[in-house]
mmCIF file with all atom_site columns, C-alpha atoms in Angstrom:
data_model
loop_
_atom_site.group_PDB
_atom_site.id
_atom_site.type_symbol
_atom_site.label_atom_id
_atom_site.label_alt_id
_atom_site.label_comp_id
_atom_site.label_asym_id
_atom_site.label_entity_id
_atom_site.label_seq_id
_atom_site.pdbx_PDB_ins_code
_atom_site.Cartn_x
_atom_site.Cartn_y
_atom_site.Cartn_z
_atom_site.occupancy
_atom_site.B_iso_or_equiv
_atom_site.pdbx_formal_charge
_atom_site.auth_seq_id
_atom_site.auth_comp_id
_atom_site.auth_asym_id
_atom_site.auth_atom_id
_atom_site.pdbx_PDB_model_num
ATOM 1   C CA . MET A 1 1   ? 0.000   0.000  0.000   1.00 86.00 ? 60  MET A CA 1
ATOM 2   C CA . LYS A 1 2   ? 1.215   3.495  -0.842  1.00 98.00 ? 61  LYS A CA 1
ATOM 3   C CA . LYS A 1 3   ? 1.589   5.926  2.044   1.00 99.00 ? 62  LYS A CA 1
ATOM 4   C CA . ILE A 1 4   ? 1.195   9.697  2.173   1.00 99.00 ? 63  ILE A CA 1
ATOM 5   C CA . VAL A 1 5   ? 1.776   12.128 5.012   1.00 99.00 ? 64  VAL A CA 1
ATOM 6   C CA . MET A 1 6   ? -0.265  15.294 4.780   1.00 98.00 ? 65  MET A CA 1
ATOM 7   C CA . THR A 1 7   ? 0.529   18.457 6.702   1.00 98.00 ? 66  THR A CA 1
ATOM 8   C CA . GLY A 1 8   ? -0.752  21.982 7.083   1.00 95.00 ? 67  GLY A CA 1
ATOM 9   C CA . GLY A 1 9   ? -2.484  23.959 9.730   1.00 90.00 ? 68  GLY A CA 1
ATOM 10  C CA . GLY A 1 10  ? -3.018  27.115 11.669  1.00 84.00 ? 69  GLY A CA 1
ATOM 11  C CA . THR A 1 11  ? -6.291  27.888 9.898   1.00 86.00 ? 70  THR A CA 1
ATOM 12  C CA . ALA A 1 12  ? -9.032  25.753 8.382   1.00 86.00 ? 71  ALA A CA 1
ATOM 13  C CA . GLY A 1 13  ? -7.934  27.108 4.985   1.00 86.00 ? 72  GLY A CA 1
ATOM 14  C CA . HIS A 1 14  ? -4.762  25.048 5.308   1.00 89.00 ? 73  HIS A CA 1
ATOM 15  C CA . VAL A 1 15  ? -6.696  21.930 6.314   1.00 94.00 ? 74  VAL A CA 1
ATOM 16  C CA . THR A 1 16  ? -9.936  21.692 4.334   1.00 93.00 ? 75  THR A CA 1
ATOM 17  C CA . PRO A 1 17  ? -8.171  21.260 0.950   1.00 93.00 ? 76  PRO A CA 1
ATOM 18  C CA . ASN A 1 18  ? -6.272  18.320 2.464   1.00 95.00 ? 77  ASN A CA 1
ATOM 19  C CA . ILE A 1 19  ? -9.582  16.858 3.631   1.00 95.00 ? 78  ILE A CA 1
ATOM 20  C CA . ALA A 1 20  ? -10.988 17.356 0.112   1.00 93.00 ? 79  ALA A CA 1
ATOM 21  C CA . LEU A 1 21  ? -8.163  15.221 -1.313  1.00 95.00 ? 80  LEU A CA 1
ATOM 22  C CA . MET A 1 22  ? -8.578  12.340 1.131   1.00 96.00 ? 81  MET A CA 1
ATOM 23  C CA . PRO A 1 23  ? -11.379 10.413 -0.668  1.00 95.00 ? 82  PRO A CA 1
ATOM 24  C CA . ALA A 1 24  ? -9.441  10.436 -3.960  1.00 94.00 ? 83  ALA A CA 1
ATOM 25  C CA . LEU A 1 25  ? -6.232  9.392  -2.207  1.00 97.00 ? 84  LEU A CA 1
ATOM 26  C CA . ARG A 1 26  ? -8.032  6.534  -0.467  1.00 97.00 ? 85  ARG A CA 1
ATOM 27  C CA . SER A 1 27  ? -9.561  5.377  -3.747  1.00 96.00 ? 86  SER A CA 1
ATOM 28  C CA . GLU A 1 28  ? -6.047  5.342  -5.243  1.00 96.00 ? 87  GLU A CA 1
ATOM 29  C CA . GLY A 1 29  ? -4.929  3.039  -2.427  1.00 97.00 ? 88  GLY A CA 1
ATOM 30  C CA . TYR A 1 30  ? -3.081  5.516  -0.223  1.00 98.00 ? 89  TYR A CA 1
ATOM 31  C CA . GLU A 1 31  ? -2.767  5.055  3.506   1.00 98.00 ? 90  GLU A CA 1
ATOM 32  C CA . ILE A 1 32  ? -3.021  8.605  4.910   1.00 99.00 ? 91  ILE A CA 1
ATOM 33  C CA . SER A 1 33  ? -1.343  10.038 8.008   1.00 99.00 ? 92  SER A CA 1
ATOM 34  C CA . TYR A 1 34  ? -1.309  13.663 9.128   1.00 98.00 ? 93  TYR A CA 1
ATOM 35  C CA . ILE A 1 35  ? 1.288   15.735 10.948  1.00 98.00 ? 94  ILE A CA 1
ATOM 36  C CA . GLY A 1 36  ? 0.070   18.954 12.541  1.00 97.00 ? 95  GLY A CA 1
ATOM 37  C CA . SER A 1 37  ? 0.499   20.975 15.692  1.00 96.00 ? 96  SER A CA 1
ATOM 38  C CA . TYR A 1 38  ? -0.374  19.592 19.103  1.00 94.00 ? 97  TYR A CA 1
ATOM 39  C CA . GLU A 1 39  ? -3.549  21.625 19.577  1.00 86.00 ? 98  GLU A CA 1
ATOM 40  C CA . GLY A 1 40  ? -4.199  23.519 16.324  1.00 90.00 ? 99  GLY A CA 1
ATOM 41  C CA . ILE A 1 41  ? -7.516  23.620 14.492  1.00 92.00 ? 100 ILE A CA 1
ATOM 42  C CA . GLU A 1 42  ? -6.232  20.847 12.235  1.00 94.00 ? 101 GLU A CA 1
ATOM 43  C CA . LYS A 1 43  ? -6.201  18.291 15.068  1.00 95.00 ? 102 LYS A CA 1
ATOM 44  C CA . GLY A 1 44  ? -9.971  18.037 15.477  1.00 95.00 ? 103 GLY A CA 1
ATOM 45  C CA . LEU A 1 45  ? -10.711 18.386 11.768  1.00 96.00 ? 104 LEU A CA 1
ATOM 46  C CA . ILE A 1 46  ? -8.343  15.563 10.823  1.00 97.00 ? 105 ILE A CA 1
ATOM 47  C CA . GLU A 1 47  ? -9.255  13.236 13.680  1.00 96.00 ? 106 GLU A CA 1
ATOM 48  C CA . ALA A 1 48  ? -12.908 13.561 12.545  1.00 96.00 ? 107 ALA A CA 1
ATOM 49  C CA . GLN A 1 49  ? -11.757 12.041 9.229   1.00 96.00 ? 108 GLN A CA 1
ATOM 50  C CA . LYS A 1 50  ? -10.461 8.926  11.040  1.00 96.00 ? 109 LYS A CA 1
ATOM 51  C CA . VAL A 1 51  ? -6.905  9.667  9.891   1.00 98.00 ? 110 VAL A CA 1
ATOM 52  C CA . PRO A 1 52  ? -3.937  8.956  12.198  1.00 98.00 ? 111 PRO A CA 1
ATOM 53  C CA . TYR A 1 53  ? -2.825  12.337 13.562  1.00 98.00 ? 112 TYR A CA 1
ATOM 54  C CA . TYR A 1 54  ? 0.619   13.144 14.935  1.00 98.00 ? 113 TYR A CA 1
ATOM 55  C CA . GLY A 1 55  ? 1.244   16.404 16.775  1.00 98.00 ? 114 GLY A CA 1
ATOM 56  C CA . ILE A 1 56  ? 4.605   18.162 16.682  1.00 98.00 ? 115 ILE A CA 1
ATOM 57  C CA . SER A 1 57  ? 6.036   21.244 18.301  1.00 96.00 ? 116 SER A CA 1
ATOM 58  C CA . SER A 1 58  ? 5.635   24.322 16.142  1.00 91.00 ? 117 SER A CA 1
ATOM 59  C CA . GLY A 1 59  ? 6.171   28.023 16.366  1.00 84.00 ? 118 GLY A CA 1
ATOM 60  C CA . LYS A 1 60  ? 5.110   30.991 14.342  1.00 80.00 ? 119 LYS A CA 1
ATOM 61  C CA . LEU A 1 61  ? 7.216   33.546 12.528  1.00 74.00 ? 120 LEU A CA 1
ATOM 62  C CA . ARG A 1 62  ? 5.561   36.787 13.523  1.00 77.00 ? 121 ARG A CA 1
ATOM 63  C CA . ARG A 1 63  ? 6.366   39.927 11.587  1.00 79.00 ? 122 ARG A CA 1
ATOM 64  C CA . TYR A 1 64  ? 5.896   42.042 14.691  1.00 82.00 ? 123 TYR A CA 1
ATOM 65  C CA . PHE A 1 65  ? 7.551   42.129 18.104  1.00 88.00 ? 124 PHE A CA 1
ATOM 66  C CA . ASP A 1 66  ? 6.409   39.474 20.527  1.00 83.00 ? 125 ASP A CA 1
ATOM 67  C CA . VAL A 1 67  ? 8.305   37.779 23.340  1.00 87.00 ? 126 VAL A CA 1
ATOM 68  C CA . LYS A 1 68  ? 7.405   34.423 21.745  1.00 83.00 ? 127 LYS A CA 1
ATOM 69  C CA . ASN A 1 69  ? 9.646   35.342 18.791  1.00 82.00 ? 128 ASN A CA 1
ATOM 70  C CA . PHE A 1 70  ? 12.576  34.356 21.012  1.00 87.00 ? 129 PHE A CA 1
ATOM 71  C CA . SER A 1 71  ? 11.292  30.874 21.895  1.00 87.00 ? 130 SER A CA 1
ATOM 72  C CA . ASP A 1 72  ? 9.438   29.874 18.724  1.00 89.00 ? 131 ASP A CA 1
ATOM 73  C CA . PRO A 1 73  ? 12.555  29.140 16.604  1.00 89.00 ? 132 PRO A CA 1
ATOM 74  C CA . PHE A 1 74  ? 13.484  26.474 19.157  1.00 94.00 ? 133 PHE A CA 1
ATOM 75  C CA . LYS A 1 75  ? 9.978   24.980 18.847  1.00 94.00 ? 134 LYS A CA 1
ATOM 76  C CA . VAL A 1 76  ? 10.416  24.797 15.067  1.00 93.00 ? 135 VAL A CA 1
ATOM 77  C CA . ILE A 1 77  ? 13.783  23.050 15.470  1.00 96.00 ? 136 ILE A CA 1
ATOM 78  C CA . LYS A 1 78  ? 12.191  20.588 17.892  1.00 98.00 ? 137 LYS A CA 1
ATOM 79  C CA . GLY A 1 79  ? 9.353   20.046 15.383  1.00 98.00 ? 138 GLY A CA 1
ATOM 80  C CA . TYR A 1 80  ? 11.923  19.326 12.659  1.00 98.00 ? 139 TYR A CA 1
ATOM 81  C CA . TYR A 1 81  ? 13.517  16.525 14.692  1.00 99.00 ? 140 TYR A CA 1
ATOM 82  C CA . GLN A 1 82  ? 10.093  15.186 15.707  1.00 99.00 ? 141 GLN A CA 1
ATOM 83  C CA . SER A 1 83  ? 9.132   15.157 12.015  1.00 99.00 ? 142 SER A CA 1
ATOM 84  C CA . ILE A 1 84  ? 12.262  13.222 11.065  1.00 99.00 ? 143 ILE A CA 1
ATOM 85  C CA . ARG A 1 85  ? 11.415  10.580 13.672  1.00 99.00 ? 144 ARG A CA 1
ATOM 86  C CA . LEU A 1 86  ? 7.793   10.376 12.519  1.00 99.00 ? 145 LEU A CA 1
ATOM 87  C CA . LEU A 1 87  ? 8.709   10.135 8.830   1.00 99.00 ? 146 LEU A CA 1
ATOM 88  C CA . LYS A 1 88  ? 11.180  7.341  9.573   1.00 99.00 ? 147 LYS A CA 1
ATOM 89  C CA . LYS A 1 89  ? 8.445   5.544  11.527  1.00 99.00 ? 148 LYS A CA 1
ATOM 90  C CA . ILE A 1 90  ? 5.616   6.058  8.993   1.00 99.00 ? 149 ILE A CA 1
ATOM 91  C CA . LYS A 1 91  ? 7.832   5.611  5.888   1.00 99.00 ? 150 LYS A CA 1
ATOM 92  C CA . PRO A 1 92  ? 5.599   7.557  3.470   1.00 99.00 ? 151 PRO A CA 1
ATOM 93  C CA . ASP A 1 93  ? 6.115   7.560  -0.282  1.00 99.00 ? 152 ASP A CA 1
ATOM 94  C CA . VAL A 1 94  ? 5.333   11.280 -0.410  1.00 99.00 ? 153 VAL A CA 1
ATOM 95  C CA . VAL A 1 95  ? 4.581   14.288 1.813   1.00 99.00 ? 154 VAL A CA 1
ATOM 96  C CA . PHE A 1 96  ? 1.853   16.744 0.783   1.00 98.00 ? 155 PHE A CA 1
ATOM 97  C CA . SER A 1 97  ? 1.817   20.180 2.399   1.00 98.00 ? 156 SER A CA 1
ATOM 98  C CA . LYS A 1 98  ? -0.908  22.802 2.326   1.00 96.00 ? 157 LYS A CA 1
ATOM 99  C CA . GLY A 1 99  ? 1.187   25.361 4.189   1.00 93.00 ? 158 GLY A CA 1
ATOM 100 C CA . GLY A 1 100 ? 0.887   27.064 7.519   1.00 93.00 ? 159 GLY A CA 1
ATOM 101 C CA . PHE A 1 101 ? 3.828   27.279 9.848   1.00 93.00 ? 160 PHE A CA 1
ATOM 102 C CA . VAL A 1 102 ? 3.471   23.714 11.205  1.00 96.00 ? 161 VAL A CA 1
ATOM 103 C CA . SER A 1 103 ? 4.237   22.421 7.702   1.00 97.00 ? 162 SER A CA 1
ATOM 104 C CA . VAL A 1 104 ? 7.734   23.946 7.492   1.00 97.00 ? 163 VAL A CA 1
ATOM 105 C CA . PRO A 1 105 ? 9.557   21.432 9.730   1.00 98.00 ? 164 PRO A CA 1
ATOM 106 C CA . VAL A 1 106 ? 7.688   18.546 8.069   1.00 99.00 ? 165 VAL A CA 1
ATOM 107 C CA . VAL A 1 107 ? 8.750   19.544 4.536   1.00 99.00 ? 166 VAL A CA 1
ATOM 108 C CA . LEU A 1 108 ? 12.346  20.180 5.666   1.00 98.00 ? 167 LEU A CA 1
ATOM 109 C CA . ALA A 1 109 ? 12.387  16.775 7.379   1.00 99.00 ? 168 ALA A CA 1
ATOM 110 C CA . ALA A 1 110 ? 11.042  15.118 4.209   1.00 99.00 ? 169 ALA A CA 1
ATOM 111 C CA . LYS A 1 111 ? 14.000  16.479 2.255   1.00 99.00 ? 170 LYS A CA 1
ATOM 112 C CA . HIS A 1 112 ? 16.370  15.241 4.981   1.00 99.00 ? 171 HIS A CA 1
ATOM 113 C CA . CYS A 1 113 ? 14.768  11.774 4.746   1.00 99.00 ? 172 CYS A CA 1
ATOM 114 C CA . LYS A 1 114 ? 14.845  11.853 0.907   1.00 99.00 ? 173 LYS A CA 1
ATOM 115 C CA . ILE A 1 115 ? 11.048  11.701 0.671   1.00 99.00 ? 174 ILE A CA 1
ATOM 116 C CA . PRO A 1 116 ? 9.468   13.720 -2.155  1.00 99.00 ? 175 PRO A CA 1
ATOM 117 C CA . ALA A 1 117 ? 7.440   16.668 -0.866  1.00 99.00 ? 176 ALA A CA 1
ATOM 118 C CA . ILE A 1 118 ? 4.694   18.435 -2.778  1.00 98.00 ? 177 ILE A CA 1
ATOM 119 C CA . ILE A 1 119 ? 3.454   21.842 -1.641  1.00 98.00 ? 178 ILE A CA 1
ATOM 120 C CA . HIS A 1 120 ? 0.140   23.372 -2.679  1.00 97.00 ? 179 HIS A CA 1
ATOM 121 C CA . GLU A 1 121 ? 0.018   27.185 -2.672  1.00 95.00 ? 180 GLU A CA 1
ATOM 122 C CA . SER A 1 122 ? -3.543  28.537 -2.728  1.00 92.00 ? 181 SER A CA 1
ATOM 123 C CA . ASP A 1 123 ? -2.783  32.243 -2.924  1.00 94.00 ? 182 ASP A CA 1
ATOM 124 C CA . ILE A 1 124 ? -1.454  34.346 -5.794  1.00 95.00 ? 183 ILE A CA 1
ATOM 125 C CA . THR A 1 125 ? 1.735   35.083 -3.848  1.00 96.00 ? 184 THR A CA 1
ATOM 126 C CA . PRO A 1 126 ? 3.273   32.354 -1.672  1.00 95.00 ? 185 PRO A CA 1
ATOM 127 C CA . GLY A 1 127 ? 2.820   32.691 2.072   1.00 91.00 ? 186 GLY A CA 1
ATOM 128 C CA . LEU A 1 128 ? 5.809   32.896 4.394   1.00 91.00 ? 187 LEU A CA 1
ATOM 129 C CA . ALA A 1 129 ? 5.681   29.244 5.474   1.00 93.00 ? 188 ALA A CA 1
ATOM 130 C CA . ASN A 1 130 ? 5.620   28.042 1.875   1.00 95.00 ? 189 ASN A CA 1
ATOM 131 C CA . LYS A 1 131 ? 8.413   30.461 0.920   1.00 96.00 ? 190 LYS A CA 1
ATOM 132 C CA . LEU A 1 132 ? 10.564  28.821 3.589   1.00 95.00 ? 191 LEU A CA 1
ATOM 133 C CA . ALA A 1 133 ? 9.589   25.287 2.534   1.00 97.00 ? 192 ALA A CA 1
ATOM 134 C CA . ILE A 1 134 ? 9.674   25.621 -1.280  1.00 98.00 ? 193 ILE A CA 1
ATOM 135 C CA . PRO A 1 135 ? 13.460  25.078 -1.597  1.00 98.00 ? 194 PRO A CA 1
ATOM 136 C CA . SER A 1 136 ? 12.986  21.657 0.060   1.00 98.00 ? 195 SER A CA 1
ATOM 137 C CA . ALA A 1 137 ? 9.987   20.671 -2.078  1.00 98.00 ? 196 ALA A CA 1
ATOM 138 C CA . THR A 1 138 ? 10.024  18.467 -5.147  1.00 98.00 ? 197 THR A CA 1
ATOM 139 C CA . LYS A 1 139 ? 7.023   20.200 -6.766  1.00 98.00 ? 198 LYS A CA 1
ATOM 140 C CA . VAL A 1 140 ? 4.819   23.199 -5.966  1.00 98.00 ? 199 VAL A CA 1
ATOM 141 C CA . CYS A 1 141 ? 1.213   23.129 -7.123  1.00 96.00 ? 200 CYS A CA 1
ATOM 142 C CA . CYS A 1 142 ? -0.720  26.371 -7.487  1.00 96.00 ? 201 CYS A CA 1
ATOM 143 C CA . ASN A 1 143 ? -4.193  27.664 -8.317  1.00 94.00 ? 202 ASN A CA 1
ATOM 144 C CA . PHE A 1 144 ? -3.395  30.639 -10.534 1.00 96.00 ? 203 PHE A CA 1
ATOM 145 C CA . PRO A 1 145 ? -1.197  31.179 -13.602 1.00 96.00 ? 204 PRO A CA 1
ATOM 146 C CA . GLU A 1 146 ? -0.030  34.437 -11.965 1.00 96.00 ? 205 GLU A CA 1
ATOM 147 C CA . THR A 1 147 ? 1.523   32.443 -9.114  1.00 96.00 ? 206 THR A CA 1
ATOM 148 C CA . MET A 1 148 ? 3.940   30.680 -11.472 1.00 94.00 ? 207 MET A CA 1
ATOM 149 C CA . LYS A 1 149 ? 6.232   33.738 -11.622 1.00 95.00 ? 208 LYS A CA 1
ATOM 150 C CA . TYR A 1 150 ? 6.837   33.477 -7.856  1.00 96.00 ? 209 TYR A CA 1
ATOM 151 C CA . LEU A 1 151 ? 7.832   29.808 -7.989  1.00 96.00 ? 210 LEU A CA 1
ATOM 152 C CA . PRO A 1 152 ? 11.086  28.159 -9.096  1.00 95.00 ? 211 PRO A CA 1
ATOM 153 C CA . GLU A 1 153 ? 11.139  27.157 -12.740 1.00 92.00 ? 212 GLU A CA 1
ATOM 154 C CA . GLY A 1 154 ? 10.732  23.416 -13.117 1.00 93.00 ? 213 GLY A CA 1
ATOM 155 C CA . LYS A 1 155 ? 8.977   23.004 -9.750  1.00 96.00 ? 214 LYS A CA 1
ATOM 156 C CA . ALA A 1 156 ? 5.710   24.817 -10.450 1.00 96.00 ? 215 ALA A CA 1
ATOM 157 C CA . VAL A 1 157 ? 2.599   22.953 -11.622 1.00 96.00 ? 216 VAL A CA 1
ATOM 158 C CA . LEU A 1 158 ? -0.736  24.682 -12.268 1.00 96.00 ? 217 LEU A CA 1
ATOM 159 C CA . THR A 1 159 ? -3.359  22.381 -10.720 1.00 94.00 ? 218 THR A CA 1
ATOM 160 C CA . GLY A 1 160 ? -6.203  24.497 -9.380  1.00 87.00 ? 219 GLY A CA 1
ATOM 161 C CA . SER A 1 161 ? -7.664  24.047 -5.919  1.00 83.00 ? 220 SER A CA 1
ATOM 162 C CA . PRO A 1 162 ? -8.754  20.738 -4.392  1.00 76.00 ? 221 PRO A CA 1
ATOM 163 C CA . ILE A 1 163 ? -12.483 20.856 -3.621  1.00 70.00 ? 222 ILE A CA 1
ATOM 164 C CA . ARG A 1 164 ? -14.817 18.445 -1.860  1.00 70.00 ? 223 ARG A CA 1
ATOM 165 C CA . GLN A 1 165 ? -17.349 16.451 -3.867  1.00 69.00 ? 224 GLN A CA 1
ATOM 166 C CA . GLU A 1 166 ? -20.285 17.011 -1.482  1.00 64.00 ? 225 GLU A CA 1
#
């Protein structure tokens, strides 16, 4: 059986497209696992889909002053090492990321473990988390032709947005 690890979180916008893909992935024979933050919105949404969920430590890169800016980089580093351990345990064939800061350590860990990583960027301009993760990705899918100019040549694929059938 093929295995996929999905990641993304922080907002439902990073999670619901992953949920929309799950029926098609299951019908293609994929065993799905999800890596997200310990208590983010993604946890409840994914567990409701009966998908194995693994929480990791994650931080946020704020573009304003906050005391947490001093501790969050260490949380991201911890999340990176947790992701490496999880990926070695799960042994997925591919990692699929929808973005959000929790996805950064997962995509970086996938590159470290030599697992292909695919990112999906929903916006016209890539968000900060995806900008950080794109160099470690194998491919970057996007919704809009205008987004292609912001993505590395040879990595970008125009796919549109995953939507649910119901």
